Amino acid sequence: MIDDIARIEADAAPRIAAAASLDELRALAAELLGKRSALSSLKSGLGPLDPDARREAGTAINRARDVLQAAVNARRAELEAEARREQLAAERLDLTEVTDATGAGHLHLVTQAMERLEDVFVGMGFTVAEGPEVETDWHNFGALNFPPDHPARDMYDTLYVEFGAPGSTLLRTHTSPVQVRVMTSQPPPIYMVMPGRVYRQDTPDATHMPVFHQIEGLVIDRDITFADLAGTLDTFTKAFFGGDFTSRLRPSYFPFTEPSAEYDIRRPDGSWLELGGCGMVHPNVLTACGIDPEEWQGFAFGFGLDRLGASAHGVDDLRDLFTNDVRFLSQF
Ligand code: PHE
């Protein structure tokens, strides 16, 4: 009987290893290990043997079963891995393959404007930085020389976030807090632009949105004057809009710049468009950011992107920029 068992095992092992599919393996396992298998019938024939021989044969049958079962399990794992590999290969998508370019989309108007602005400023020697949209009161106001409860805070209809102490966390109302983040994280000289999304409590209409985009500029170096600010903005105006555009600065007020100005551009038809604010960085801002105002000076500017992107394409309602109607967007 021991010989029979060894022969059954020796015959079965290569058949298990050769099973070509999971179905074939399942049928083979039933044949070799099931109730009607040769091993099972040997087991039911143990009765007439004497006790020692019965124990020896029983042990040998169990061992043979274990060996065959292990072989079946191993082959099943191989076949399953193979099936999985085949499935992955069959379902693989080549995402680099473009079959029909006519249906391709394009960047949003605002993104196009943002990228063109970045390109022009990078061409003028600026680098680009970004900051978070959820800001601390200190970055958005405190470090920018807005004392607590100062009326200038009313210039910004701030949306606060329920986080930390009441009033400590907000959706940034302008990109100027990124100035603070840049100045507190690297030493001057600094020549940087900072585009991004900003938030103010506002009812949407053709010229106002509660979410809009700005680009901030910051220069900190030695011996920087208001003339550098005016010259930089005028160079930018011509580079971005064209040589037949000019710019002007009008006196204004911001707590974080002194003196401060509004920046307007003059279109070739003689009409003026107000773009944003600018000025010489206030010494209190430099001090709050750990920069010595006796040694370093600079200027900053910030203007809205959305109106700029819209007017460049003759779009007269800012809400169209945000409804994402593909019939509108696909025109550009
Ligand atoms: N942050 C100001 C605003 O949004 C604009 C500004 C930026 C003014 C930089 C001066 C200097 O109104």
PDB file of C-alpha atoms in Angstrom, residues 4-281:
ATOM      1  CA  ASP A   4       0.611   2.659  -4.135  1.00  0.00           C
ATOM      2  CA  ILE A   5       0.548   5.923  -2.216  1.00  0.00           C
ATOM      3  CA  ALA A   6       3.990   6.931  -3.446  1.00  0.00           C
ATOM      4  CA  ARG A   7       2.982   6.114  -7.017  1.00  0.00           C
ATOM      5  CA  ILE A   8      -0.258   8.152  -6.773  1.00  0.00           C
ATOM      6  CA  GLU A   9       1.727  11.114  -5.443  1.00  0.00           C
ATOM      7  CA  ALA A  10       4.426  10.793  -8.101  1.00  0.00           C
ATOM      8  CA  ASP A  11       1.840  10.613 -10.912  1.00  0.00           C
ATOM      9  CA  ALA A  12      -0.203  13.532  -9.597  1.00  0.00           C
ATOM     10  CA  ALA A  13       2.569  16.070  -8.976  1.00  0.00           C
ATOM     11  CA  PRO A  14       3.473  16.730 -12.652  1.00  0.00           C
ATOM     12  CA  ARG A  15      -0.199  16.888 -13.651  1.00  0.00           C
ATOM     13  CA  ILE A  16      -0.856  19.597 -11.042  1.00  0.00           C
ATOM     14  CA  ALA A  17       2.160  21.584 -12.169  1.00  0.00           C
ATOM     15  CA  ALA A  18       0.975  21.325 -15.774  1.00  0.00           C
ATOM     16  CA  ALA A  19      -2.616  22.462 -15.157  1.00  0.00           C
ATOM     17  CA  ALA A  20      -3.118  25.192 -17.745  1.00  0.00           C
ATOM     18  CA  SER A  21      -6.132  26.993 -16.302  1.00  0.00           C
ATOM     19  CA  LEU A  22      -7.943  27.533 -13.033  1.00  0.00           C
ATOM     20  CA  ASP A  23     -10.855  25.415 -14.307  1.00  0.00           C
ATOM     21  CA  GLU A  24      -8.534  22.556 -15.215  1.00  0.00           C
ATOM     22  CA  LEU A  25      -6.854  22.790 -11.805  1.00  0.00           C
ATOM     23  CA  ARG A  26     -10.209  22.736 -10.011  1.00  0.00           C
ATOM     24  CA  ALA A  27     -11.236  19.542 -11.843  1.00  0.00           C
ATOM     25  CA  LEU A  28      -7.853  17.961 -11.156  1.00  0.00           C
ATOM     26  CA  ALA A  29      -8.054  18.789  -7.441  1.00  0.00           C
ATOM     27  CA  ALA A  30     -11.460  17.094  -7.227  1.00  0.00           C
ATOM     28  CA  GLU A  31     -10.083  14.032  -9.010  1.00  0.00           C
ATOM     29  CA  LEU A  32      -6.956  13.751  -6.841  1.00  0.00           C
ATOM     30  CA  LEU A  33      -8.259  14.871  -3.460  1.00  0.00           C
ATOM     31  CA  GLY A  34     -12.045  14.469  -3.596  1.00  0.00           C
ATOM     32  CA  LYS A  35     -14.270  11.713  -2.177  1.00  0.00           C
ATOM     33  CA  ARG A  36     -13.813   9.501  -5.216  1.00  0.00           C
ATOM     34  CA  SER A  37     -10.062   9.967  -5.469  1.00  0.00           C
ATOM     35  CA  ALA A  38      -7.584   7.093  -5.369  1.00  0.00           C
ATOM     36  CA  LEU A  39      -6.275   8.319  -2.011  1.00  0.00           C
ATOM     37  CA  SER A  40      -9.798   8.327  -0.546  1.00  0.00           C
ATOM     38  CA  SER A  41     -10.485   4.786  -1.676  1.00  0.00           C
ATOM     39  CA  LEU A  42      -7.148   3.611  -0.261  1.00  0.00           C
ATOM     40  CA  LYS A  43      -8.185   5.198   3.033  1.00  0.00           C
ATOM     41  CA  SER A  44     -11.493   3.362   3.131  1.00  0.00           C
ATOM     42  CA  GLY A  45      -9.621   0.128   2.462  1.00  0.00           C
ATOM     43  CA  LEU A  46      -7.547   0.473   5.677  1.00  0.00           C
ATOM     44  CA  GLY A  47     -10.042  -1.424   7.881  1.00  0.00           C
ATOM     45  CA  PRO A  48      -8.775  -5.011   7.458  1.00  0.00           C
ATOM     46  CA  LEU A  49      -5.118  -4.071   8.144  1.00  0.00           C
ATOM     47  CA  ASP A  50      -3.551  -4.779  11.509  1.00  0.00           C
ATOM     48  CA  PRO A  51      -3.215  -1.698  13.781  1.00  0.00           C
ATOM     49  CA  ASP A  52       0.479  -0.934  13.115  1.00  0.00           C
ATOM     50  CA  ALA A  53       0.165  -1.254   9.359  1.00  0.00           C
ATOM     51  CA  ARG A  54      -3.070   0.763   9.455  1.00  0.00           C
ATOM     52  CA  ARG A  55      -1.403   3.603  11.362  1.00  0.00           C
ATOM     53  CA  GLU A  56       1.592   3.629   8.987  1.00  0.00           C
ATOM     54  CA  ALA A  57      -0.599   3.628   5.883  1.00  0.00           C
ATOM     55  CA  GLY A  58      -2.964   6.254   7.320  1.00  0.00           C
ATOM     56  CA  THR A  59      -0.072   8.583   8.079  1.00  0.00           C
ATOM     57  CA  ALA A  60       1.340   8.090   4.584  1.00  0.00           C
ATOM     58  CA  ILE A  61      -2.056   8.847   2.972  1.00  0.00           C
ATOM     59  CA  ASN A  62      -2.469  12.039   5.022  1.00  0.00           C
ATOM     60  CA  ARG A  63       1.037  13.158   4.155  1.00  0.00           C
ATOM     61  CA  ALA A  64       0.415  12.517   0.457  1.00  0.00           C
ATOM     62  CA  ARG A  65      -2.825  14.500   0.645  1.00  0.00           C
ATOM     63  CA  ASP A  66      -1.022  17.413   2.280  1.00  0.00           C
ATOM     64  CA  VAL A  67       1.711  17.385  -0.354  1.00  0.00           C
ATOM     65  CA  LEU A  68      -0.812  17.325  -3.220  1.00  0.00           C
ATOM     66  CA  GLN A  69      -2.976  19.999  -1.602  1.00  0.00           C
ATOM     67  CA  ALA A  70       0.080  22.255  -1.227  1.00  0.00           C
ATOM     68  CA  ALA A  71       0.964  21.676  -4.879  1.00  0.00           C
ATOM     69  CA  VAL A  72      -2.595  22.577  -5.924  1.00  0.00           C
ATOM     70  CA  ASN A  73      -2.479  25.769  -3.823  1.00  0.00           C
ATOM     71  CA  ALA A  74       0.861  26.795  -5.274  1.00  0.00           C
ATOM     72  CA  ARG A  75      -0.315  26.216  -8.854  1.00  0.00           C
ATOM     73  CA  ARG A  76      -3.533  28.144  -8.141  1.00  0.00           C
ATOM     74  CA  ALA A  77      -1.536  31.159  -6.905  1.00  0.00           C
ATOM     75  CA  GLU A  78       0.572  31.063 -10.078  1.00  0.00           C
ATOM     76  CA  LEU A  79      -2.463  30.856 -12.346  1.00  0.00           C
ATOM     77  CA  GLU A  80      -4.239  33.671 -10.505  1.00  0.00           C
ATOM     78  CA  ALA A  81      -1.196  35.947 -10.770  1.00  0.00           C
ATOM     79  CA  GLU A  82      -0.974  35.147 -14.465  1.00  0.00           C
ATOM     80  CA  ALA A  83      -4.687  35.920 -14.985  1.00  0.00           C
ATOM     81  CA  ARG A  84      -4.259  39.240 -13.160  1.00  0.00           C
ATOM     82  CA  ARG A  85      -1.260  40.165 -15.307  1.00  0.00           C
ATOM     83  CA  GLU A  86      -3.221  39.374 -18.438  1.00  0.00           C
ATOM     84  CA  GLN A  87      -6.190  41.433 -17.251  1.00  0.00           C
ATOM     85  CA  LEU A  88      -3.987  44.433 -16.443  1.00  0.00           C
ATOM     86  CA  ALA A  89      -2.319  44.200 -19.835  1.00  0.00           C
ATOM     87  CA  ALA A  90      -5.705  43.987 -21.564  1.00  0.00           C
ATOM     88  CA  GLU A  91      -7.139  46.953 -19.658  1.00  0.00           C
ATOM     89  CA  ARG A  92      -4.080  49.167 -20.024  1.00  0.00           C
ATOM     90  CA  LEU A  93      -4.866  52.593 -21.509  1.00  0.00           C
ATOM     91  CA  ASP A  94      -2.232  54.535 -23.370  1.00  0.00           C
ATOM     92  CA  LEU A  95      -2.882  58.025 -22.058  1.00  0.00           C
ATOM     93  CA  THR A  96      -0.190  59.513 -24.267  1.00  0.00           C
ATOM     94  CA  GLU A  97      -2.012  58.480 -27.375  1.00  0.00           C
ATOM     95  CA  VAL A  98      -3.949  61.369 -28.926  1.00  0.00           C
ATOM     96  CA  THR A  99      -6.246  60.127 -31.622  1.00  0.00           C
ATOM     97  CA  ASP A 100      -8.383  63.216 -32.218  1.00  0.00           C
ATOM     98  CA  ALA A 101      -6.967  66.614 -31.382  1.00  0.00           C
ATOM     99  CA  THR A 102      -9.973  68.506 -32.721  1.00  0.00           C
ATOM    100  CA  GLY A 103     -11.960  67.832 -29.531  1.00  0.00           C
ATOM    101  CA  ALA A 104      -9.167  68.938 -27.187  1.00  0.00           C
ATOM    102  CA  GLY A 105      -9.879  71.665 -24.635  1.00  0.00           C
ATOM    103  CA  HIS A 106      -7.704  74.614 -23.706  1.00  0.00           C
ATOM    104  CA  LEU A 107      -6.727  76.619 -20.662  1.00  0.00           C
ATOM    105  CA  HIS A 108      -9.353  78.825 -19.039  1.00  0.00           C
ATOM    106  CA  LEU A 109      -9.279  82.547 -19.897  1.00  0.00           C
ATOM    107  CA  VAL A 110      -8.123  83.418 -16.388  1.00  0.00           C
ATOM    108  CA  THR A 111      -5.370  80.786 -16.488  1.00  0.00           C
ATOM    109  CA  GLN A 112      -4.251  82.093 -19.878  1.00  0.00           C
ATOM    110  CA  ALA A 113      -4.088  85.641 -18.491  1.00  0.00           C
ATOM    111  CA  MET A 114      -2.207  84.411 -15.396  1.00  0.00           C
ATOM    112  CA  GLU A 115       0.359  82.504 -17.451  1.00  0.00           C
ATOM    113  CA  ARG A 116       0.933  85.423 -19.840  1.00  0.00           C
ATOM    114  CA  LEU A 117       1.415  87.785 -16.901  1.00  0.00           C
ATOM    115  CA  GLU A 118       3.892  85.382 -15.304  1.00  0.00           C
ATOM    116  CA  ASP A 119       5.773  85.103 -18.605  1.00  0.00           C
ATOM    117  CA  VAL A 120       6.110  88.876 -18.947  1.00  0.00           C
ATOM    118  CA  PHE A 121       7.313  89.302 -15.352  1.00  0.00           C
ATOM    119  CA  VAL A 122       9.697  86.346 -15.616  1.00  0.00           C
ATOM    120  CA  GLY A 123      11.086  88.037 -18.732  1.00  0.00           C
ATOM    121  CA  MET A 124      11.693  91.133 -16.570  1.00  0.00           C
ATOM    122  CA  GLY A 125      13.696  89.080 -14.032  1.00  0.00           C
ATOM    123  CA  PHE A 126      10.993  88.204 -11.502  1.00  0.00           C
ATOM    124  CA  THR A 127      10.397  84.742 -10.050  1.00  0.00           C
ATOM    125  CA  VAL A 128       6.970  83.327  -9.177  1.00  0.00           C
ATOM    126  CA  ALA A 129       5.729  82.350  -5.685  1.00  0.00           C
ATOM    127  CA  GLU A 130       2.407  81.161  -4.287  1.00  0.00           C
ATOM    128  CA  GLY A 131       0.775  81.148  -0.862  1.00  0.00           C
ATOM    129  CA  PRO A 132      -2.240  79.573   0.862  1.00  0.00           C
ATOM    130  CA  GLU A 133      -5.805  80.775   0.244  1.00  0.00           C
ATOM    131  CA  VAL A 134      -6.799  80.195   3.873  1.00  0.00           C
ATOM    132  CA  GLU A 135      -4.706  82.678   5.816  1.00  0.00           C
ATOM    133  CA  THR A 136      -4.078  83.928   9.303  1.00  0.00           C
ATOM    134  CA  ASP A 137      -5.282  87.380  10.300  1.00  0.00           C
ATOM    135  CA  TRP A 138      -1.622  88.235  10.935  1.00  0.00           C
ATOM    136  CA  HIS A 139      -0.485  87.504   7.362  1.00  0.00           C
ATOM    137  CA  ASN A 140      -3.539  89.098   5.704  1.00  0.00           C
ATOM    138  CA  PHE A 141      -3.732  92.177   7.958  1.00  0.00           C
ATOM    139  CA  GLY A 142      -1.508  92.354  11.050  1.00  0.00           C
ATOM    140  CA  ALA A 143       1.907  92.136   9.395  1.00  0.00           C
ATOM    141  CA  LEU A 144       0.631  94.467   6.650  1.00  0.00           C
ATOM    142  CA  ASN A 145       0.269  97.307   9.138  1.00  0.00           C
ATOM    143  CA  PHE A 146      -3.490  97.047   9.723  1.00  0.00           C
ATOM    144  CA  PRO A 147      -3.752  97.546  13.490  1.00  0.00           C
ATOM    145  CA  PRO A 148      -6.610  95.604  15.170  1.00  0.00           C
ATOM    146  CA  ASP A 149      -9.947  97.361  14.611  1.00  0.00           C
ATOM    147  CA  HIS A 150      -8.324  99.830  12.191  1.00  0.00           C
ATOM    148  CA  PRO A 151     -10.957 101.271   9.801  1.00  0.00           C
ATOM    149  CA  ALA A 152      -8.799 100.269   6.800  1.00  0.00           C
ATOM    150  CA  ARG A 153      -9.878  96.689   7.442  1.00  0.00           C
ATOM    151  CA  ASP A 154     -13.333  97.741   6.229  1.00  0.00           C
ATOM    152  CA  MET A 155     -11.838  98.133   2.729  1.00  0.00           C
ATOM    153  CA  TYR A 156     -11.971  94.348   2.630  1.00  0.00           C
ATOM    154  CA  ASP A 157     -15.243  92.484   3.141  1.00  0.00           C
ATOM    155  CA  THR A 158     -13.544  89.582   4.805  1.00  0.00           C
ATOM    156  CA  LEU A 159     -14.866  86.032   4.902  1.00  0.00           C
ATOM    157  CA  TYR A 160     -13.753  84.393   8.132  1.00  0.00           C
ATOM    158  CA  VAL A 161     -13.186  80.676   8.643  1.00  0.00           C
ATOM    159  CA  GLU A 162     -14.317  78.897  11.804  1.00  0.00           C
ATOM    160  CA  PHE A 163     -10.900  77.740  12.936  1.00  0.00           C
ATOM    161  CA  GLY A 164      -8.882  78.684  15.996  1.00  0.00           C
ATOM    162  CA  ALA A 165      -9.827  81.811  17.930  1.00  0.00           C
ATOM    163  CA  PRO A 166     -12.738  83.767  16.354  1.00  0.00           C
ATOM    164  CA  GLY A 167     -11.397  86.121  13.659  1.00  0.00           C
ATOM    165  CA  SER A 168      -7.951  84.472  13.587  1.00  0.00           C
ATOM    166  CA  THR A 169      -8.402  82.608  10.294  1.00  0.00           C
ATOM    167  CA  LEU A 170      -9.829  83.901   7.013  1.00  0.00           C
ATOM    168  CA  LEU A 171      -9.973  83.487   3.265  1.00  0.00           C
ATOM    169  CA  ARG A 172      -7.289  85.863   2.042  1.00  0.00           C
ATOM    170  CA  THR A 173      -8.815  89.103   0.772  1.00  0.00           C
ATOM    171  CA  HIS A 174      -5.815  89.911  -1.430  1.00  0.00           C
ATOM    172  CA  THR A 175      -2.515  88.350  -2.509  1.00  0.00           C
ATOM    173  CA  SER A 176      -0.524  90.760  -0.294  1.00  0.00           C
ATOM    174  CA  PRO A 177      -0.151  88.147   2.525  1.00  0.00           C
ATOM    175  CA  VAL A 178       2.120  86.238   0.122  1.00  0.00           C
ATOM    176  CA  GLN A 179       4.487  89.252   0.344  1.00  0.00           C
ATOM    177  CA  VAL A 180       4.691  88.550   4.066  1.00  0.00           C
ATOM    178  CA  ARG A 181       5.289  84.840   3.483  1.00  0.00           C
ATOM    179  CA  VAL A 182       8.077  85.591   0.997  1.00  0.00           C
ATOM    180  CA  MET A 183       9.761  88.220   3.200  1.00  0.00           C
ATOM    181  CA  THR A 184       9.656  86.016   6.303  1.00  0.00           C
ATOM    182  CA  SER A 185      11.124  83.036   4.474  1.00  0.00           C
ATOM    183  CA  GLN A 186      14.028  84.503   2.505  1.00  0.00           C
ATOM    184  CA  PRO A 187      16.455  87.392   2.773  1.00  0.00           C
ATOM    185  CA  PRO A 188      16.448  90.297   0.273  1.00  0.00           C
ATOM    186  CA  PRO A 189      17.018  91.074  -2.543  1.00  0.00           C
ATOM    187  CA  ILE A 190      13.558  89.925  -3.654  1.00  0.00           C
ATOM    188  CA  TYR A 191      12.036  90.244  -7.133  1.00  0.00           C
ATOM    189  CA  MET A 192       8.878  88.199  -7.096  1.00  0.00           C
ATOM    190  CA  VAL A 193       5.329  87.972  -8.470  1.00  0.00           C
ATOM    191  CA  MET A 194       2.582  86.054  -6.684  1.00  0.00           C
ATOM    192  CA  PRO A 195      -0.593  85.165  -8.564  1.00  0.00           C
ATOM    193  CA  GLY A 196      -3.588  83.555  -6.907  1.00  0.00           C
ATOM    194  CA  ARG A 197      -7.223  83.386  -5.956  1.00  0.00           C
ATOM    195  CA  VAL A 198      -8.703  85.795  -3.401  1.00  0.00           C
ATOM    196  CA  TYR A 199     -12.075  86.105  -1.663  1.00  0.00           C
ATOM    197  CA  ARG A 200     -14.343  88.948  -0.568  1.00  0.00           C
ATOM    198  CA  GLN A 201     -17.909  88.984   0.632  1.00  0.00           C
ATOM    199  CA  ASP A 202     -19.668  90.442  -2.400  1.00  0.00           C
ATOM    200  CA  THR A 203     -22.811  89.929  -4.442  1.00  0.00           C
ATOM    201  CA  PRO A 204     -21.871  88.739  -7.937  1.00  0.00           C
ATOM    202  CA  ASP A 205     -22.627  91.191 -10.732  1.00  0.00           C
ATOM    203  CA  ALA A 206     -21.072  92.029 -14.092  1.00  0.00           C
ATOM    204  CA  THR A 207     -18.012  93.659 -12.492  1.00  0.00           C
ATOM    205  CA  HIS A 208     -17.748  91.968  -9.058  1.00  0.00           C
ATOM    206  CA  MET A 209     -17.280  88.387  -7.939  1.00  0.00           C
ATOM    207  CA  PRO A 210     -16.804  87.062  -4.390  1.00  0.00           C
ATOM    208  CA  VAL A 211     -13.943  84.946  -5.754  1.00  0.00           C
ATOM    209  CA  PHE A 212     -11.442  86.525  -8.089  1.00  0.00           C
ATOM    210  CA  HIS A 213      -7.740  86.531  -8.957  1.00  0.00           C
ATOM    211  CA  GLN A 214      -4.896  88.927  -8.346  1.00  0.00           C
ATOM    212  CA  ILE A 215      -1.227  89.089  -9.128  1.00  0.00           C
ATOM    213  CA  GLU A 216       1.041  90.662  -6.549  1.00  0.00           C
ATOM    214  CA  GLY A 217       4.499  92.044  -7.217  1.00  0.00           C
ATOM    215  CA  LEU A 218       7.222  92.642  -4.652  1.00  0.00           C
ATOM    216  CA  VAL A 219      10.688  94.141  -5.032  1.00  0.00           C
ATOM    217  CA  ILE A 220      13.008  94.559  -2.044  1.00  0.00           C
ATOM    218  CA  ASP A 221      16.563  95.751  -2.626  1.00  0.00           C
ATOM    219  CA  ARG A 222      18.916  98.594  -1.752  1.00  0.00           C
ATOM    220  CA  ASP A 223      18.161 102.118  -3.040  1.00  0.00           C
ATOM    221  CA  ILE A 224      14.776 101.302  -4.581  1.00  0.00           C
ATOM    222  CA  THR A 225      12.710 104.415  -5.265  1.00  0.00           C
ATOM    223  CA  PHE A 226       9.206 105.346  -6.399  1.00  0.00           C
ATOM    224  CA  ALA A 227      10.700 105.965  -9.856  1.00  0.00           C
ATOM    225  CA  ASP A 228      11.637 102.260 -10.031  1.00  0.00           C
ATOM    226  CA  LEU A 229       8.026 101.379  -9.259  1.00  0.00           C
ATOM    227  CA  ALA A 230       6.642 103.694 -11.962  1.00  0.00           C
ATOM    228  CA  GLY A 231       9.225 102.484 -14.478  1.00  0.00           C
ATOM    229  CA  THR A 232       8.579  98.812 -13.736  1.00  0.00           C
ATOM    230  CA  LEU A 233       4.812  99.196 -14.133  1.00  0.00           C
ATOM    231  CA  ASP A 234       5.194 101.164 -17.353  1.00  0.00           C
ATOM    232  CA  THR A 235       7.631  98.599 -18.795  1.00  0.00           C
ATOM    233  CA  PHE A 236       5.197  95.882 -17.821  1.00  0.00           C
ATOM    234  CA  THR A 237       2.259  97.776 -19.399  1.00  0.00           C
ATOM    235  CA  LYS A 238       4.018  98.005 -22.749  1.00  0.00           C
ATOM    236  CA  ALA A 239       5.308  94.432 -22.644  1.00  0.00           C
ATOM    237  CA  PHE A 240       1.918  92.962 -21.735  1.00  0.00           C
ATOM    238  CA  PHE A 241      -0.580  95.182 -23.581  1.00  0.00           C
ATOM    239  CA  GLY A 242       1.546  96.608 -26.372  1.00  0.00           C
ATOM    240  CA  GLY A 243       3.761  99.606 -27.123  1.00  0.00           C
ATOM    241  CA  ASP A 244       0.783 101.887 -27.736  1.00  0.00           C
ATOM    242  CA  PHE A 245      -0.388 101.571 -24.084  1.00  0.00           C
ATOM    243  CA  THR A 246       0.860 103.834 -21.293  1.00  0.00           C
ATOM    244  CA  SER A 247       0.293 103.920 -17.540  1.00  0.00           C
ATOM    245  CA  ARG A 248      -0.255 106.454 -14.789  1.00  0.00           C
ATOM    246  CA  LEU A 249      -0.201 106.447 -10.992  1.00  0.00           C
ATOM    247  CA  ARG A 250      -2.777 108.348  -8.895  1.00  0.00           C
ATOM    248  CA  PRO A 251      -2.372 109.029  -5.155  1.00  0.00           C
ATOM    249  CA  SER A 252      -4.196 106.529  -2.984  1.00  0.00           C
ATOM    250  CA  TYR A 253      -4.026 104.842   0.407  1.00  0.00           C
ATOM    251  CA  PHE A 254      -3.069 101.379   1.601  1.00  0.00           C
ATOM    252  CA  PRO A 255      -1.833 100.719   5.151  1.00  0.00           C
ATOM    253  CA  PHE A 256       1.049  98.575   3.883  1.00  0.00           C
ATOM    254  CA  THR A 257       2.494 101.048   1.373  1.00  0.00           C
ATOM    255  CA  GLU A 258       3.600 104.657   1.826  1.00  0.00           C
ATOM    256  CA  PRO A 259       3.258 106.515  -0.444  1.00  0.00           C
ATOM    257  CA  SER A 260       0.482 104.562  -2.160  1.00  0.00           C
ATOM    258  CA  ALA A 261      -1.023 104.872  -5.620  1.00  0.00           C
ATOM    259  CA  GLU A 262      -3.620 103.477  -7.984  1.00  0.00           C
ATOM    260  CA  TYR A 263      -2.227 102.056 -11.207  1.00  0.00           C
ATOM    261  CA  ASP A 264      -4.202 102.811 -14.407  1.00  0.00           C
ATOM    262  CA  ILE A 265      -3.422 101.986 -18.006  1.00  0.00           C
ATOM    263  CA  ARG A 266      -4.272 104.159 -20.985  1.00  0.00           C
ATOM    264  CA  ARG A 267      -5.603 102.307 -23.992  1.00  0.00           C
ATOM    265  CA  PRO A 268      -4.753 103.444 -27.558  1.00  0.00           C
ATOM    266  CA  ASP A 269      -8.265 104.941 -27.860  1.00  0.00           C
ATOM    267  CA  GLY A 270      -7.446 107.278 -24.956  1.00  0.00           C
ATOM    268  CA  SER A 271      -9.659 105.580 -22.351  1.00  0.00           C
ATOM    269  CA  TRP A 272      -8.282 104.656 -18.928  1.00  0.00           C
ATOM    270  CA  LEU A 273      -8.638 101.321 -17.124  1.00  0.00           C
ATOM    271  CA  GLU A 274      -7.942 101.041 -13.402  1.00  0.00           C
ATOM    272  CA  LEU A 275      -5.903  97.896 -12.745  1.00  0.00           C
ATOM    273  CA  GLY A 276      -4.873  97.936  -9.084  1.00  0.00           C
ATOM    274  CA  GLY A 277      -2.874  99.412  -6.248  1.00  0.00           C
ATOM    275  CA  CYS A 278       0.815  99.909  -5.548  1.00  0.00           C
ATOM    276  CA  GLY A 279       3.294 101.812  -3.439  1.00  0.00           C
ATOM    277  CA  MET A 280       6.541 101.778  -1.493  1.00  0.00           C
ATOM    278  CA  VAL A 281       6.547  98.997   1.115  1.00  0.00           C
TER     279      VAL A 281
END
